[in-house]
Amino acid sequence: MRVLGIETSCDETGVALYDTDAGLLADALYSQVAMHADFGGVVPELASRDHTRKLLPLVDEVLGQAAHERSDLDAIAYTAGPGLVGALMVGAATAHGMAKGLGIPVLGVHHMEGHLMAPMLEGDRLDFPFVALLVSGGHTQLVAVSGLGDYRLLGESVDDAAGEAFDKAAKMLELDYPGGPAIARLAEQGNPERFRFPRPMTDRPGLDFSFSGLKTHTLTTANALRDAEALDTQARADIARAFEEAVVDTLVIKCRRALDDTGLKRLVVAGGVSANARLRQRLDEAVTKRQARAYYPRNRFCTDNGAMIAYAGAQRLLAGERDGSAMLALPRWPLTDLHPPTS
Ligand code: KG4
Ligand code: ZN
């Protein structure tokens, strides 16, 4: 079965073609990052308009890469939520229009289920059950995954998501959007001994996260140095290092706890922040100590992309699931509302 995947939930237009026998045939991505950079974050209306411009050319590009025609498609999967409603509607309308024209099934996919499944696009075999750490710009969640659509929330952020905290800390240090990669680059030059930032909610039991206090701490530190005219390049790098270390340490502590609590030996890490090299290094150390293993998507599939939507959609379509004619664009849609595939 050849499934076209369409992702338009935020600021990346992603399209991919996944074959349930041959694997990923092609994928293409258009990032709007440069367009939103001047505004320091995503402008929803600009995002929707740009998806409209880029989506169909990307579909043609992907089909061209794979040397296939639209008539070779067996189904279309699109991101139905959560995300920016206007941006989601572009993907939903395009997917439904194409599917109707071609007379093939269409399926709305949960964006975070896409992220969750992204490591399965790699060669390594990954079996259920596992613990998943989902860390993106909008979500920070620990989930016990027993099967496709069988999710139990173990913990989540009570305020900012980890990626959002990276983006806000980057703004405080006058770095470009998106902040995660910019902070990680600057942190490499930072002195880890200069500052120690708090590890929120790690001194009490439970698997929830909070990043807003850490954000305030970062702002206070940066402002104090700025007032003293001492916020030079080295100081900014030292803050970036302390911030990254605090986020990473907090995520690692909770992942260790989640593995110990559930007794599971597999940890899937996905979403934009899973591209962070320091996080991967620290998690690898933690799982090795537990005779467990961590699984990550390849770097380009950590952030938003069409391949993860094509893959997750294909698994549900294979199980016989189909949507009706309603176009789905759900800005808020808890992952735990999902069920295993229904045919
Ligand atoms: O999954 P994603 O592409 O979009 C959402 O669904 O939110 O995640 C984007 C987030 C941004 O907040 C970005 O700053 C963060 O992932 N990110 C990183 C890194 N690369 C992207 N955070 C830390 N380190 C990175 N290397
Ligand atoms: Zn995402």
Coordinates of C-alpha atoms and ligand atoms in Angstrom, one line a residue:
M1 CA 0.0 0.0 0.0
R2 CA 1.4 3.4 -1.0
V3 CA 0.5 6.2 1.4
L4 CA 1.0 9.9 0.8
G5 CA 1.6 11.7 4.1
I6 CA 0.9 15.4 4.5
E7 CA 2.0 17.5 7.5
T8 CA 0.9 21.2 7.8
S9 CA 0.3 21.6 11.6
C10 CA 2.7 24.5 12.2
D11 CA 5.6 26.0 10.2
E12 CA 6.9 23.2 8.1
T13 CA 5.1 21.8 5.0
G14 CA 6.0 18.2 4.9
V15 CA 5.1 15.6 2.3
A16 CA 6.3 11.9 2.0
L17 CA 5.4 8.7 0.2
Y18 CA 5.6 5.5 2.3
D19 CA 5.2 2.0 0.9
T20 CA 4.2 -0.6 3.4
D21 CA 6.4 -3.2 1.6
A22 CA 9.3 -1.1 0.3
G23 CA 9.5 1.5 3.1
L24 CA 10.0 5.3 2.6
L25 CA 10.1 6.1 -1.1
A26 CA 10.5 9.9 -1.0
D27 CA 10.1 12.9 1.3
A28 CA 10.3 16.6 1.0
L29 CA 10.1 19.4 3.4
Y30 CA 9.7 23.1 3.1
S31 CA 10.5 25.0 6.3
Q32 CA 9.0 28.5 6.9
V33 CA 11.5 29.3 9.6
A34 CA 13.1 32.1 7.6
M35 CA 9.7 33.7 7.0
H36 CA 8.8 33.7 10.7
A37 CA 12.3 34.6 12.0
D38 CA 11.7 38.3 11.7
F39 CA 8.7 38.0 14.1
G40 CA 10.5 35.8 16.6
G41 CA 7.9 33.0 16.4
V42 CA 5.3 31.5 14.1
V43 CA 2.6 33.9 12.7
P44 CA -0.4 31.6 12.2
E45 CA -2.0 33.5 9.2
L46 CA 1.3 33.6 7.3
A47 CA 1.9 29.9 8.0
S48 CA -1.5 29.0 6.5
R49 CA -0.9 31.0 3.4
D50 CA 2.5 29.6 2.9
H51 CA 1.2 26.0 3.2
T52 CA -1.3 26.8 0.5
R53 CA 1.5 28.0 -1.8
K54 CA 3.9 25.1 -1.1
L55 CA 1.8 22.0 -0.5
L56 CA 0.9 20.9 -4.1
P57 CA 4.3 21.6 -5.5
L58 CA 5.8 19.5 -2.7
V59 CA 3.3 16.7 -3.6
D60 CA 4.6 16.8 -7.2
E61 CA 8.2 16.9 -6.0
V62 CA 7.7 13.8 -3.8
L63 CA 5.9 11.8 -6.6
G64 CA 8.6 12.9 -9.0
Q65 CA 11.4 11.7 -6.7
A66 CA 9.7 8.3 -6.3
A67 CA 8.9 8.2 -10.1
H68 CA 5.2 7.7 -9.3
E69 CA 2.0 9.2 -10.5
R70 CA -0.9 10.4 -8.4
S71 CA -2.8 7.3 -9.7
D72 CA -0.3 5.1 -8.0
L73 CA -1.4 6.3 -4.6
D74 CA -3.5 3.9 -2.4
A75 CA -4.4 6.3 0.4
I76 CA -3.6 9.7 1.8
A77 CA -2.8 10.5 5.5
Y78 CA -2.7 14.1 6.8
T79 CA -2.2 15.7 10.2
A80 CA -5.6 16.4 11.7
G81 CA -4.2 18.0 14.9
P82 CA -3.2 19.3 17.3
G83 CA -1.7 22.4 15.7
L84 CA -2.7 25.8 14.2
V85 CA -6.2 25.5 13.0
G86 CA -5.7 27.4 9.7
A87 CA -2.5 25.5 8.9
L88 CA -4.2 22.2 9.6
M89 CA -7.2 23.1 7.4
V90 CA -4.9 23.5 4.4
G91 CA -3.6 19.9 4.8
A92 CA -7.0 18.5 5.5
A93 CA -8.7 20.2 2.5
T94 CA -5.9 19.2 0.2
A95 CA -5.8 15.6 1.4
H96 CA -9.6 15.3 1.1
G97 CA -9.8 16.9 -2.3
M98 CA -7.0 14.7 -3.7
A99 CA -8.5 11.5 -2.2
K100 CA -11.9 12.3 -3.5
G101 CA -10.6 13.0 -7.0
L102 CA -8.6 9.7 -6.9
G103 CA -11.3 7.7 -5.2
I104 CA -8.9 6.5 -2.5
P105 CA -9.2 6.5 1.3
V106 CA -8.1 9.3 3.5
L107 CA -7.1 9.4 7.2
G108 CA -6.5 12.2 9.7
V109 CA -3.5 11.4 11.9
H110 CA -2.6 12.7 15.3
H111 CA 0.6 14.8 15.0
M112 CA 2.1 13.4 18.2
E113 CA 1.3 9.8 17.2
G114 CA 3.4 10.7 14.1
H115 CA 6.3 11.9 16.2
L116 CA 5.9 8.8 18.4
M117 CA 6.2 6.4 15.4
A118 CA 9.1 8.3 13.7
P119 CA 11.9 6.1 15.1
M120 CA 10.1 3.1 13.4
L121 CA 11.1 4.6 10.0
E122 CA 14.7 3.6 10.9
G123 CA 16.1 0.2 10.2
D124 CA 16.2 -1.0 13.8
R125 CA 13.3 -3.1 14.9
L126 CA 11.3 -1.5 17.6
D127 CA 8.6 -3.5 19.4
F128 CA 5.9 -2.5 21.8
P129 CA 5.7 -1.8 24.7
F130 CA 7.9 1.2 25.4
V131 CA 8.1 4.4 27.2
A132 CA 8.0 7.5 25.0
L133 CA 9.4 10.9 25.8
L134 CA 7.7 13.4 23.5
V135 CA 9.5 16.7 23.5
S136 CA 8.4 19.3 21.0
G137 CA 7.6 23.0 20.8
G138 CA 4.1 22.3 22.0
H139 CA 4.4 19.1 24.1
T140 CA 6.5 17.6 26.9
Q141 CA 5.0 14.2 27.8
L142 CA 6.0 10.8 29.1
V143 CA 3.7 8.1 27.7
A144 CA 3.6 4.3 28.3
V145 CA 2.9 2.9 24.8
S146 CA 1.5 -0.7 24.7
G147 CA 0.6 -0.6 21.0
L148 CA -0.6 1.7 18.2
G149 CA -3.2 4.0 19.8
D150 CA -2.8 2.4 23.2
Y151 CA -1.3 5.2 25.3
R152 CA -1.2 5.9 29.0
L153 CA 0.0 9.3 30.1
L154 CA 2.6 9.0 32.8
G155 CA 3.4 12.7 33.1
E156 CA 3.5 16.0 31.2
S157 CA 4.5 19.6 31.6
V158 CA 2.2 21.7 33.8
D159 CA 3.3 24.9 31.9
D160 CA 5.7 25.4 29.0
A161 CA 6.9 22.6 26.7
A162 CA 10.6 21.9 26.7
G163 CA 11.0 23.2 23.1
E164 CA 9.0 26.3 24.0
A165 CA 11.4 26.9 26.9
F166 CA 14.4 26.6 24.5
D167 CA 12.7 29.1 22.2
K168 CA 12.0 31.6 24.9
A169 CA 15.5 31.3 26.5
A170 CA 17.0 31.9 23.0
K171 CA 15.0 35.1 22.7
M172 CA 16.4 36.3 26.1
L173 CA 19.9 35.7 24.7
E174 CA 19.1 37.5 21.5
L175 CA 19.4 34.3 19.4
D176 CA 17.4 33.4 16.3
Y177 CA 14.2 31.4 16.1
P178 CA 13.9 28.4 16.5
G179 CA 15.8 28.6 19.7
G180 CA 16.7 24.9 20.3
P181 CA 19.4 24.5 17.8
A182 CA 20.7 28.0 18.4
I183 CA 21.0 27.4 22.2
A184 CA 22.7 24.0 21.6
R185 CA 25.3 25.6 19.3
L186 CA 26.1 28.4 21.7
A187 CA 26.2 26.1 24.7
E188 CA 29.1 24.2 23.2
Q189 CA 31.3 27.3 24.0
G190 CA 29.8 27.6 27.5
N191 CA 31.6 27.0 30.8
P192 CA 29.5 24.3 32.6
E193 CA 30.9 25.4 36.0
R194 CA 29.8 29.0 36.0
F195 CA 26.1 28.7 36.6
R196 CA 23.9 26.0 38.0
F197 CA 20.2 26.5 37.1
P198 CA 17.3 24.7 38.9
R199 CA 16.0 21.3 37.9
P200 CA 12.3 22.0 38.4
M201 CA 10.0 19.3 40.1
T202 CA 12.8 16.7 40.3
D203 CA 12.9 16.8 44.1
R204 CA 9.4 15.4 44.5
P205 CA 7.9 12.2 43.2
G206 CA 5.9 12.0 40.0
L207 CA 6.6 12.4 36.3
D208 CA 5.2 15.9 35.6
F209 CA 7.5 18.7 34.3
S210 CA 7.6 22.4 34.8
F211 CA 9.8 24.8 32.8
S212 CA 8.4 28.2 33.6
G213 CA 10.5 28.7 36.8
L214 CA 13.7 27.8 34.8
K215 CA 12.7 30.3 32.2
T216 CA 12.3 33.1 34.9
H217 CA 15.7 32.1 36.4
T218 CA 17.3 32.4 32.9
L219 CA 15.7 35.8 32.4
T220 CA 16.8 37.0 35.8
T221 CA 20.4 35.9 35.2
A222 CA 20.6 37.4 31.8
N223 CA 19.1 40.7 33.0
A224 CA 21.5 41.0 35.9
L225 CA 24.4 40.6 33.6
R226 CA 23.0 43.0 31.0
D227 CA 22.5 45.6 33.7
A228 CA 26.1 45.2 34.8
E229 CA 27.1 45.4 31.1
A230 CA 28.6 42.0 31.4
L231 CA 26.3 40.0 29.0
D232 CA 29.2 39.4 26.6
T233 CA 29.4 36.4 24.2
Q234 CA 31.0 34.2 26.8
A235 CA 28.4 35.0 29.4
R236 CA 25.6 34.2 26.9
A237 CA 27.3 30.9 26.1
D238 CA 27.6 30.1 29.8
I239 CA 23.9 30.8 30.3
A240 CA 23.0 28.7 27.3
R241 CA 25.1 25.9 28.7
A242 CA 23.5 26.1 32.2
F243 CA 20.0 26.3 30.6
E244 CA 20.5 23.3 28.3
E245 CA 22.1 21.3 31.1
A246 CA 19.1 22.0 33.4
V247 CA 16.5 21.0 30.8
V248 CA 18.4 17.9 29.8
D249 CA 19.0 16.8 33.4
T250 CA 15.3 17.3 34.2
L251 CA 14.3 15.2 31.2
V252 CA 16.8 12.5 32.0
I253 CA 15.8 12.2 35.7
K254 CA 12.1 11.8 34.7
C255 CA 12.9 9.3 31.9
R256 CA 14.9 7.2 34.4
R257 CA 12.0 7.3 36.8
A258 CA 9.5 6.3 34.1
L259 CA 11.6 3.3 33.1
D260 CA 12.0 2.2 36.7
D261 CA 8.3 2.7 37.5
T262 CA 7.1 0.8 34.5
G263 CA 9.9 -1.8 34.3
L264 CA 10.1 -1.2 30.6
K265 CA 13.4 -1.5 28.8
R266 CA 12.8 0.6 25.7
L267 CA 12.7 4.4 25.5
V268 CA 11.5 6.2 22.4
V269 CA 12.5 9.9 22.3
A270 CA 10.8 12.0 19.6
G271 CA 9.8 15.5 18.7
G272 CA 12.0 18.5 17.9
V273 CA 14.0 18.5 21.1
S274 CA 15.0 14.9 20.5
A275 CA 17.5 16.3 18.0
N276 CA 19.5 17.7 20.9
A277 CA 22.9 16.0 21.0
R278 CA 23.5 16.5 24.8
L279 CA 20.0 15.0 25.6
R280 CA 20.8 11.9 23.5
Q281 CA 24.2 11.5 25.1
R282 CA 22.8 11.7 28.6
L283 CA 19.8 9.4 27.9
D284 CA 22.1 6.9 26.2
E285 CA 24.2 6.8 29.5
A286 CA 21.0 6.4 31.6
V287 CA 19.5 3.5 29.5
T288 CA 22.8 1.6 29.3
K289 CA 23.0 1.5 33.1
R290 CA 19.5 -0.1 33.1
Q291 CA 20.3 -2.6 30.3
A292 CA 17.7 -0.7 28.4
R293 CA 17.8 1.0 25.0
A294 CA 16.9 4.4 23.6
Y295 CA 15.5 4.9 20.1
Y296 CA 15.5 8.2 18.2
P297 CA 14.4 9.3 14.8
R298 CA 17.1 10.4 12.3
N299 CA 17.7 14.1 12.8
R300 CA 15.5 15.3 10.0
F301 CA 12.6 13.3 11.3
C302 CA 12.9 14.7 14.9
T303 CA 11.2 17.9 13.8
D304 CA 8.0 18.1 11.8
N305 CA 7.9 16.1 8.6
G306 CA 5.6 14.2 6.2
A307 CA 7.3 10.8 6.6
M308 CA 6.1 10.3 10.2
I309 CA 2.5 11.1 9.2
A310 CA 2.7 8.8 6.2
Y311 CA 4.1 6.0 8.4
A312 CA 1.6 6.4 11.3
G313 CA -1.3 6.7 8.8
A314 CA -0.1 3.6 6.9
Q315 CA -0.2 1.6 10.2
R316 CA -3.8 2.6 10.8
L317 CA -4.9 2.1 7.2
L318 CA -3.2 -1.3 7.1
A319 CA -5.4 -2.2 10.2
G320 CA -8.5 -1.2 8.1
E321 CA -9.1 2.2 9.6
R322 CA -10.8 4.8 7.3
D323 CA -12.2 8.3 7.9
G324 CA -15.5 9.5 6.6
S325 CA -16.0 12.6 4.5
A326 CA -15.5 15.0 7.3
M327 CA -12.3 17.1 7.1
L328 CA -10.6 17.1 10.5
A329 CA -8.7 20.1 11.9
L330 CA -8.5 19.8 15.7
P331 CA -6.3 22.5 17.3
R332 CA -6.5 20.7 20.7
W333 CA -6.6 16.9 20.7
P334 CA -5.1 15.0 23.6
L335 CA -3.0 12.0 22.6
T336 CA -4.8 9.9 25.2
D337 CA -8.1 10.3 23.3
L338 CA -6.8 8.0 20.6
H339 CA -7.7 4.3 20.4
P340 CA -6.2 1.4 18.7
P341 CA -7.1 1.2 15.0
T342 CA -10.8 0.4 14.2
S343 CA -11.8 -1.1 10.9
Ligands
KG4_1 O1 8.4 18.8 16.8 P1 8.7 20.2 16.3 O2 9.4 20.3 15.0 O3 7.4 21.0 16.3 C1 6.4 20.9 17.1 O4 5.5 20.0 16.9 O5 6.4 21.7 18.1 O6 9.6 20.8 17.5 C2 10.1 22.1 17.4 C3 10.8 22.5 18.7 C4 11.2 23.9 18.8 O7 10.8 24.4 20.0 C5 12.8 23.9 18.6 O8 13.4 24.9 19.3 C6 13.1 22.5 19.3 O9 12.0 21.7 18.8 N1 14.4 22.0 18.8 C7 15.4 21.8 19.6 C8 16.5 21.3 18.8 N2 16.1 21.3 17.5 C9 14.7 21.7 17.5 N3 15.6 21.9 21.0 C10 16.7 21.6 21.5 N4 17.8 21.2 20.8 C11 17.8 21.0 19.5 N5 18.8 20.6 18.8
ZN2 ZN 5.9 18.4 15.9

